[in-house]
Coordinates of C-alpha atoms and ligand atoms in Angstrom, one line a residue:
M156 CA 74.4 83.2 111.5
A157 CA 74.6 85.1 108.5
A158 CA 77.0 85.1 106.0
S159 CA 80.1 86.7 106.4
I160 CA 83.6 88.0 104.8
L161 CA 86.4 87.0 105.5
V162 CA 89.2 89.4 105.0
T163 CA 93.0 88.2 106.7
G164 CA 95.3 90.6 107.1
G165 CA 92.3 93.0 107.8
T166 CA 94.4 95.0 110.7
G167 CA 96.7 95.9 108.3
Y168 CA 97.0 98.8 106.2
I169 CA 94.4 98.0 102.8
G170 CA 93.1 95.5 104.9
S171 CA 91.9 97.7 107.3
H172 CA 90.5 100.2 104.7
T173 CA 88.6 97.5 103.0
V174 CA 87.1 96.3 106.4
V175 CA 85.9 99.9 106.3
E176 CA 84.4 100.2 102.8
L177 CA 83.0 96.5 103.2
Q178 CA 81.1 97.6 106.6
Q179 CA 79.9 100.5 105.0
S180 CA 78.2 98.8 101.8
G181 CA 76.6 96.5 104.3
H182 CA 79.1 93.3 104.3
R183 CA 79.6 92.0 107.2
V184 CA 83.7 90.8 108.4
I185 CA 85.3 88.8 110.1
I186 CA 89.4 89.9 110.3
V187 CA 92.1 86.6 111.0
D188 CA 95.3 88.8 111.8
N189 CA 98.5 87.4 112.9
L190 CA 99.3 91.3 114.4
S191 CA 102.8 90.8 113.0
N192 CA 103.0 93.9 111.2
S193 CA 99.7 95.5 112.6
N194 CA 98.3 96.4 116.2
K195 CA 94.4 95.3 117.7
S196 CA 94.4 99.3 118.2
V197 CA 93.2 99.3 114.5
L198 CA 89.7 98.0 115.4
G199 CA 88.4 100.7 117.5
G200 CA 89.4 103.1 114.4
I201 CA 87.1 100.9 112.3
A202 CA 84.9 101.0 114.5
K203 CA 85.0 104.5 115.3
I204 CA 84.3 105.6 111.4
T205 CA 81.8 102.6 110.7
G206 CA 80.0 102.2 113.9
T207 CA 80.9 98.3 113.9
R208 CA 83.4 96.5 115.8
P209 CA 84.5 93.4 113.0
D210 CA 84.9 90.3 114.3
F211 CA 88.5 89.4 115.0
E212 CA 90.7 86.3 115.5
Q213 CA 94.6 87.1 116.0
A214 CA 95.5 83.4 114.2
D215 CA 98.2 82.6 111.5
C216 CA 96.8 81.7 108.0
T217 CA 99.9 79.7 107.8
D218 CA 98.6 77.5 110.8
F219 CA 96.0 74.9 108.7
K220 CA 94.5 73.3 112.0
A221 CA 93.8 77.0 113.7
M222 CA 92.1 78.6 110.0
D223 CA 90.0 75.0 109.9
A224 CA 88.6 75.6 113.3
L225 CA 87.5 79.5 112.1
F226 CA 85.8 78.2 108.9
A227 CA 83.7 75.3 111.4
K228 CA 83.2 78.0 113.9
Y229 CA 82.2 81.0 111.6
G230 CA 80.4 78.4 109.7
D231 CA 79.2 80.7 106.8
I232 CA 82.1 82.9 104.8
K233 CA 80.9 83.1 102.0
A234 CA 84.3 84.8 100.2
V235 CA 87.8 85.6 101.1
I236 CA 89.5 88.3 100.4
H237 CA 93.5 87.4 101.0
F238 CA 95.5 90.4 102.4
A239 CA 97.8 88.2 104.6
A240 CA 101.3 88.1 103.5
S241 CA 104.6 89.4 104.0
K242 CA 105.3 92.7 101.9
A243 CA 109.1 94.0 102.3
V244 CA 111.1 93.4 99.0
G245 CA 114.6 93.9 101.0
E246 CA 113.3 91.4 103.5
S247 CA 112.4 89.4 100.7
V248 CA 115.8 88.5 99.4
E249 CA 117.5 87.6 102.7
K250 CA 114.6 85.5 103.9
P251 CA 113.6 84.3 100.9
L252 CA 112.2 80.9 102.8
L253 CA 110.0 82.6 105.2
Y254 CA 108.2 84.6 102.5
Y255 CA 107.5 81.7 100.4
R256 CA 106.2 79.9 103.4
N257 CA 104.1 82.5 105.0
N258 CA 103.0 84.1 101.7
L259 CA 101.9 80.1 99.9
T260 CA 101.1 78.6 102.7
S261 CA 98.5 80.8 103.2
L262 CA 96.8 80.7 100.0
I263 CA 97.1 77.1 99.7
N264 CA 95.3 76.6 103.0
L265 CA 92.7 79.2 102.1
L266 CA 91.6 77.3 99.4
E267 CA 91.4 74.7 100.4
L268 CA 89.5 75.2 103.3
M269 CA 87.5 77.5 100.5
S270 CA 86.7 74.0 98.3
K271 CA 86.4 72.5 102.0
Y272 CA 83.5 74.8 103.8
G273 CA 82.3 75.4 99.6
T274 CA 83.2 79.2 100.0
E275 CA 82.3 81.5 96.8
A276 CA 84.7 84.1 96.1
L277 CA 88.3 85.1 96.4
V278 CA 89.6 88.7 96.5
F279 CA 93.6 88.3 96.1
S280 CA 96.2 91.1 96.8
S281 CA 99.0 90.9 93.9
S282 CA 101.0 93.4 92.7
C283 CA 102.5 95.2 89.5
T284 CA 105.3 93.6 90.6
V285 CA 104.6 90.8 88.5
Y286 CA 104.8 93.1 85.1
G287 CA 108.9 93.9 85.8
Q288 CA 109.7 96.6 83.8
P289 CA 106.9 96.5 81.3
D290 CA 107.8 97.1 77.2
V291 CA 104.9 99.6 76.6
L292 CA 103.3 102.1 79.6
P293 CA 100.6 102.1 80.5
V294 CA 100.7 98.6 81.5
N295 CA 97.4 96.9 81.0
E296 CA 96.8 92.8 82.0
D297 CA 97.6 91.3 78.6
A298 CA 101.1 92.8 79.8
P299 CA 103.7 89.5 80.0
I300 CA 104.1 88.9 83.1
K301 CA 108.2 89.1 83.7
P302 CA 110.8 87.2 85.7
A303 CA 110.5 88.3 89.3
L304 CA 113.4 90.9 90.9
S305 CA 112.8 89.3 94.4
P306 CA 111.6 86.6 96.5
Y307 CA 108.5 88.3 97.5
G308 CA 107.9 89.5 93.6
N309 CA 108.0 86.6 93.0
T310 CA 105.4 84.9 95.5
K311 CA 103.1 87.1 93.7
Q312 CA 103.6 85.6 90.6
I313 CA 103.3 81.9 91.5
S314 CA 100.3 82.9 94.0
E315 CA 98.6 84.2 90.9
E316 CA 99.4 80.7 89.4
I317 CA 97.9 78.4 92.2
I318 CA 94.6 80.5 92.0
T319 CA 94.8 80.2 88.0
D320 CA 95.8 76.3 87.8
S321 CA 93.2 75.8 91.1
I322 CA 90.7 77.3 89.0
K323 CA 91.2 75.3 86.0
A324 CA 91.1 72.2 88.0
G325 CA 88.0 72.6 88.6
A326 CA 87.4 74.6 92.2
R327 CA 83.9 75.7 92.2
Y328 CA 85.0 79.3 93.9
K329 CA 85.7 82.5 91.9
A330 CA 88.4 84.9 92.3
S331 CA 89.5 88.1 91.6
I332 CA 93.0 88.6 90.6
L333 CA 93.9 92.5 91.6
R334 CA 97.6 94.0 90.8
Y335 CA 97.6 96.8 93.2
F336 CA 99.9 99.7 91.9
N337 CA 101.2 102.3 95.1
P338 CA 98.6 102.5 97.7
I339 CA 99.5 105.7 99.9
G340 CA 97.3 107.9 102.0
A341 CA 94.7 107.3 104.8
H342 CA 91.1 107.3 105.2
P343 CA 90.0 110.8 105.4
S344 CA 88.7 110.8 108.7
A345 CA 92.6 110.1 110.1
E346 CA 91.7 107.0 112.2
I347 CA 93.4 104.9 110.2
G348 CA 96.1 104.9 108.1
E349 CA 99.5 103.0 107.5
L350 CA 101.8 101.9 110.5
P351 CA 104.8 100.9 108.7
L352 CA 107.3 98.9 111.9
G353 CA 110.7 100.9 112.2
V354 CA 112.2 102.7 109.6
P355 CA 110.4 102.9 106.4
Q356 CA 111.2 101.2 103.5
N357 CA 108.0 102.6 101.4
L358 CA 108.5 106.6 100.0
I359 CA 105.5 108.5 101.8
P360 CA 106.0 107.2 105.4
Y361 CA 109.7 108.1 104.9
V362 CA 108.4 111.4 103.6
T363 CA 105.8 112.4 106.4
Q364 CA 107.5 110.7 109.2
T365 CA 110.8 113.3 107.2
A366 CA 108.3 115.9 107.3
A367 CA 107.4 115.3 111.2
G368 CA 110.9 115.6 112.3
L369 CA 111.1 111.2 113.1
R370 CA 113.6 111.3 110.4
E371 CA 116.9 113.4 109.3
M372 CA 116.3 113.1 106.2
L373 CA 114.9 112.1 103.1
S374 CA 117.4 109.8 100.4
V375 CA 115.9 110.4 96.6
F376 CA 116.7 107.1 95.2
G377 CA 118.5 108.1 91.7
N378 CA 118.0 110.7 89.2
D379 CA 120.0 109.3 86.3
Y380 CA 116.9 107.5 84.8
N381 CA 115.8 107.9 81.6
T382 CA 112.6 110.0 82.7
P383 CA 112.0 113.6 82.5
D384 CA 113.5 114.3 85.9
G385 CA 115.4 111.5 86.5
S386 CA 113.6 110.3 89.2
C387 CA 111.6 107.0 89.4
I388 CA 108.0 107.0 88.0
R389 CA 104.9 105.2 89.9
D390 CA 101.4 105.6 89.9
Y391 CA 100.3 106.3 93.5
I392 CA 96.5 105.5 94.3
H393 CA 94.8 106.8 97.4
V394 CA 94.2 103.3 99.6
V395 CA 90.3 104.2 99.9
D396 CA 89.9 104.4 95.9
L397 CA 91.8 100.7 96.1
A398 CA 89.7 99.4 99.0
K399 CA 86.6 100.4 97.1
A400 CA 87.7 98.2 94.0
H401 CA 87.5 95.3 96.3
V402 CA 84.3 95.4 97.3
V403 CA 82.9 96.4 93.9
A404 CA 85.0 93.4 92.2
L405 CA 83.9 91.0 95.3
D406 CA 80.1 91.8 94.7
R407 CA 80.2 91.2 91.2
M408 CA 81.2 87.7 91.7
L409 CA 78.6 87.5 94.8
D410 CA 76.2 88.6 92.3
G411 CA 76.9 86.4 89.8
K412 CA 78.3 89.0 87.4
S413 CA 81.7 87.7 86.5
A414 CA 82.9 87.0 83.1
D415 CA 84.9 84.1 84.1
K416 CA 85.5 82.6 87.4
L417 CA 88.9 83.7 87.4
E418 CA 89.7 87.9 86.4
I419 CA 92.2 90.1 86.7
F420 CA 92.3 93.8 87.2
N421 CA 95.0 96.5 87.4
L422 CA 94.2 99.3 90.5
G423 CA 95.3 102.4 89.3
T424 CA 95.0 106.0 88.5
G425 CA 96.4 105.6 85.1
K426 CA 98.5 108.4 85.9
G427 CA 102.2 108.4 86.7
L428 CA 104.5 110.8 88.8
S429 CA 107.5 111.1 89.9
V430 CA 109.7 110.8 92.6
L431 CA 110.3 114.5 92.9
E432 CA 106.8 115.0 91.4
I433 CA 105.9 113.6 95.2
V434 CA 108.2 115.7 97.0
E435 CA 107.1 118.9 95.5
T436 CA 103.8 118.0 95.2
F437 CA 103.8 117.2 99.1
Q438 CA 105.7 120.3 100.3
R439 CA 102.9 122.5 98.4
V440 CA 99.9 121.1 99.6
T441 CA 101.4 120.9 103.3
G442 CA 103.4 123.7 103.0
V443 CA 106.0 121.6 104.8
K444 CA 109.3 121.7 103.8
L445 CA 111.3 118.9 103.2
N446 CA 114.9 118.1 103.8
Y447 CA 116.0 115.4 101.1
R448 CA 119.0 114.9 98.7
I449 CA 119.6 112.6 95.9
V450 CA 121.3 109.2 96.5
G451 CA 122.2 106.4 94.8
R452 CA 120.0 103.9 93.1
R453 CA 117.9 101.7 94.8
P454 CA 118.8 98.1 93.9
G455 CA 115.7 96.3 92.4
D456 CA 113.6 99.5 91.7
I457 CA 112.2 99.1 88.1
E458 CA 112.3 102.7 86.6
Q459 CA 109.0 103.2 85.4
V460 CA 105.6 102.0 85.9
W461 CA 102.3 103.4 85.8
A462 CA 98.9 101.5 84.8
D463 CA 96.7 101.4 82.3
P464 CA 93.0 100.7 84.4
E465 CA 90.3 100.4 81.6
K466 CA 89.7 97.1 82.6
A467 CA 88.7 97.8 85.7
N468 CA 87.0 101.3 84.8
K469 CA 85.0 99.5 82.6
V470 CA 84.2 96.1 83.7
L471 CA 83.9 97.2 87.5
G472 CA 82.7 100.6 87.1
W473 CA 85.5 102.0 89.5
T474 CA 87.7 104.2 89.0
A475 CA 90.7 106.2 91.2
R476 CA 88.6 109.1 92.0
E477 CA 91.3 111.3 94.3
T478 CA 93.4 113.5 93.4
V479 CA 97.5 113.5 94.4
E480 CA 97.1 116.2 96.5
E481 CA 94.2 114.8 98.3
T482 CA 96.2 111.7 99.5
L483 CA 99.4 112.9 100.2
L484 CA 97.0 115.4 102.6
S485 CA 95.2 112.4 104.2
A486 CA 98.6 110.6 104.7
W487 CA 100.4 114.1 106.6
R488 CA 97.0 114.3 109.0
W489 CA 97.7 110.9 109.7
Q490 CA 101.1 111.2 110.1
Q491 CA 100.5 114.3 112.4
K492 CA 97.7 112.6 113.7
I493 CA 100.1 109.8 115.2
S494 CA 103.4 111.3 116.1
S495 CA 101.3 114.0 118.1
Ligands
LIG510 N1 111.9 106.2 97.1 C1 112.7 107.1 97.2 N2 113.1 106.8 98.5 C2 112.4 106.6 99.7 C3 111.7 105.0 99.3 C4 111.2 105.3 98.3 O1 113.3 107.6 96.8 O2 113.3 106.5 100.8 C5 111.4 105.6 95.7 C6 111.8 104.3 95.1 O3 112.8 104.1 94.4 C7 110.9 104.0 94.0 C8 109.5 105.4 94.0 O4 110.1 105.4 95.4 O5 111.3 104.7 93.2 C9 108.5 103.8 95.5 O6 109.2 103.3 96.0 P1 108.4 102.3 97.4 O7 108.9 101.9 98.0 O8 107.3 103.2 98.1 O9 107.3 101.5 96.2 P2 108.0 100.1 95.1 O10 107.4 100.8 93.9 O11 109.6 100.3 95.4 O12 107.2 99.3 95.5 C10 105.9 99.4 95.5 C11 104.9 98.0 96.8 C12 105.6 96.7 96.7 C13 105.5 96.3 95.1 C14 105.8 97.2 94.2 C15 105.5 96.9 93.1 O13 106.0 98.3 98.2 O14 105.4 95.8 97.5 O15 105.8 98.3 94.7 O16 106.5 97.6 91.8 F1 106.0 94.8 94.9

């Protein structure tokens, strides 16, 4: 069987967009997902875009036996891109053990199996959350890791340490840790996009659902921050740009081009936008008026963070290309499709 890339969480939001980019650049993909926060119909969307339906296995990465059987079944898994994780910050505060179990056990299982089966490379989904509120903006990869504000954030920090320590201890695989800023938008085909379960916690799905009339009003969490318009600032990156970075990081390792066995990259645009700027831009590009009001701050929110993406730009030769206007439009086209 041809060598394959195992994508955990491949039916999820970032995972599905990455599977598309992998297939379009010639990689053979196996998705493993427990479908706890995604839907098998995503496979049809991927097939429509790429012409190929990826192999799919429903399994939980915390289940060592099931994952061992999967590695054995496919025989030649050349690399793993590990997206599968619980990701709701608020839920992680209420259910810390669930988060530690899901996010850490799955990673440890995968690393053990990668060693057992001689898998060459890992791409790991980390987050700018590891920087907390950085002292210097834009934030680069050498900035200090700040104490995590949530169990979710802590799982990303500990995961980075687990990968680092296993490589230090002589594991044979290479790893690329990707620290995402705020991924938004949907594939331009509108065949795949974000499918939040229940009430969205993140800004863009809340914006698009409000615009579509599914939510009454968007709450803007705070306008008394120390920022030009008082609302929080983030670095919003098109999910397709983010997905493409995974392919570049993966190929760099598989082609033997990485400088070190472990490399870390920020994935952002380098540009910070406030919540109110996002609201204004969304209204301008879609022509839809958003019902919103300013409410109090959301506990745990960081005031402002945006990336210094220079390392990824130079070393990976990757740059986030999409404008925020096009990115917001893609999110809106997707919302209109799923709510029609
Ligand atoms: N916001 C609102 N109203 C909403 C939702 C969000 O005003 O209904 C604001 C937030 O206060 C924040 C900004 O929009 O200022 C972005 O919030 P998101 O929830 O979309 O994103 P976060 O930056 O809070 O979180 C994201 C990921 C996390 C990750 C974190 C790292 O969702 O997984 O970035 O900073 F940990």
